[in-house]
Amino acid sequence: MVIIRCDECGFDCEFTTSGNIEKIVFDYWDHMNKDHGIEYSPETLARYVKKKTPIEIPSN
């Protein structure tokens, strides 16, 4: 699970969303558009979320 907080992106805002990548991208896109008036492309947000996703190394 990934957690994204708006304040991590430089905004003075307490918005937080968590879950799978698709849910986070939609939630954050919706929040940024409605509350901050910023329209990021879903592709841009997906790249940001994927960078925040922990990489799991398989154990042998």
mmCIF file of C-alpha atoms in Angstrom:
data_model
loop_
_atom_site.group_PDB
_atom_site.id
_atom_site.type_symbol
_atom_site.label_atom_id
_atom_site.label_comp_id
_atom_site.label_asym_id
_atom_site.label_seq_id
_atom_site.Cartn_x
_atom_site.Cartn_y
_atom_site.Cartn_z
ATOM 1 C CA MET A 1 0.000 0.000 0.000
ATOM 2 C CA VAL A 2 1.144 3.520 -0.821
ATOM 3 C CA ILE A 3 0.259 6.690 1.096
ATOM 4 C CA ILE A 4 0.384 10.146 -0.486
ATOM 5 C CA ARG A 5 0.093 13.310 1.562
ATOM 6 C CA CYS A 6 -0.488 16.700 -0.027
ATOM 7 C CA ASP A 7 1.989 18.378 2.329
ATOM 8 C CA GLU A 8 4.736 16.117 0.925
ATOM 9 C CA CYS A 9 4.280 17.985 -2.366
ATOM 10 C CA GLY A 10 4.799 21.420 -0.829
ATOM 11 C CA PHE A 11 1.198 22.351 -0.089
ATOM 12 C CA ASP A 12 -0.065 23.546 3.294
ATOM 13 C CA CYS A 13 -2.799 20.911 3.208
ATOM 14 C CA GLU A 14 -3.740 17.900 5.318
ATOM 15 C CA PHE A 15 -5.161 15.759 2.469
ATOM 16 C CA THR A 16 -4.024 12.123 2.542
ATOM 17 C CA THR A 17 -4.943 9.155 0.387
ATOM 18 C CA SER A 18 -3.808 5.548 0.453
ATOM 19 C CA GLY A 19 -4.452 2.333 -1.394
ATOM 20 C CA ASN A 20 -3.511 0.883 -4.753
ATOM 21 C CA ILE A 21 -1.925 3.025 -7.476
ATOM 22 C CA GLU A 22 -5.110 3.532 -9.499
ATOM 23 C CA LYS A 23 -7.075 4.693 -6.442
ATOM 24 C CA ILE A 24 -4.347 7.076 -5.320
ATOM 25 C CA VAL A 25 -3.925 8.597 -8.771
ATOM 26 C CA PHE A 26 -7.663 9.266 -9.051
ATOM 27 C CA ASP A 27 -8.040 10.551 -5.465
ATOM 28 C CA TYR A 28 -5.033 12.874 -5.708
ATOM 29 C CA TRP A 29 -5.982 14.126 -9.189
ATOM 30 C CA ASP A 30 -9.508 14.870 -7.967
ATOM 31 C CA HIS A 31 -8.237 16.625 -4.827
ATOM 32 C CA MET A 32 -5.678 18.766 -6.689
ATOM 33 C CA ASN A 33 -8.262 19.806 -9.262
ATOM 34 C CA LYS A 34 -11.083 20.610 -6.817
ATOM 35 C CA ASP A 35 -9.161 22.015 -3.843
ATOM 36 C CA HIS A 36 -6.070 23.593 -5.417
ATOM 37 C CA GLY A 37 -7.278 24.324 -8.964
ATOM 38 C CA ILE A 38 -4.367 22.399 -10.505
ATOM 39 C CA GLU A 39 -4.934 19.887 -13.290
ATOM 40 C CA TYR A 40 -2.103 17.376 -13.409
ATOM 41 C CA SER A 41 -2.297 14.710 -16.081
ATOM 42 C CA PRO A 42 -3.059 11.225 -14.755
ATOM 43 C CA GLU A 43 0.211 10.049 -16.344
ATOM 44 C CA THR A 44 2.229 12.595 -14.362
ATOM 45 C CA LEU A 45 0.534 11.586 -11.121
ATOM 46 C CA ALA A 46 1.004 7.886 -11.892
ATOM 47 C CA ARG A 47 4.771 8.428 -12.345
ATOM 48 C CA TYR A 48 4.936 10.282 -9.010
ATOM 49 C CA VAL A 49 2.966 7.566 -7.201
ATOM 50 C CA LYS A 50 5.108 4.799 -8.707
ATOM 51 C CA LYS A 51 8.229 6.550 -7.382
ATOM 52 C CA LYS A 52 6.670 6.423 -3.910
ATOM 53 C CA THR A 53 5.825 2.709 -4.220
ATOM 54 C CA PRO A 54 8.183 0.560 -2.171
ATOM 55 C CA ILE A 55 10.122 -1.928 -4.239
ATOM 56 C CA GLU A 56 9.669 -5.447 -2.961
ATOM 57 C CA ILE A 57 12.728 -7.673 -3.311
ATOM 58 C CA PRO A 58 11.794 -11.337 -3.476
ATOM 59 C CA SER A 59 13.416 -13.467 -0.818
ATOM 60 C CA ASN A 60 15.272 -16.570 -1.912
#
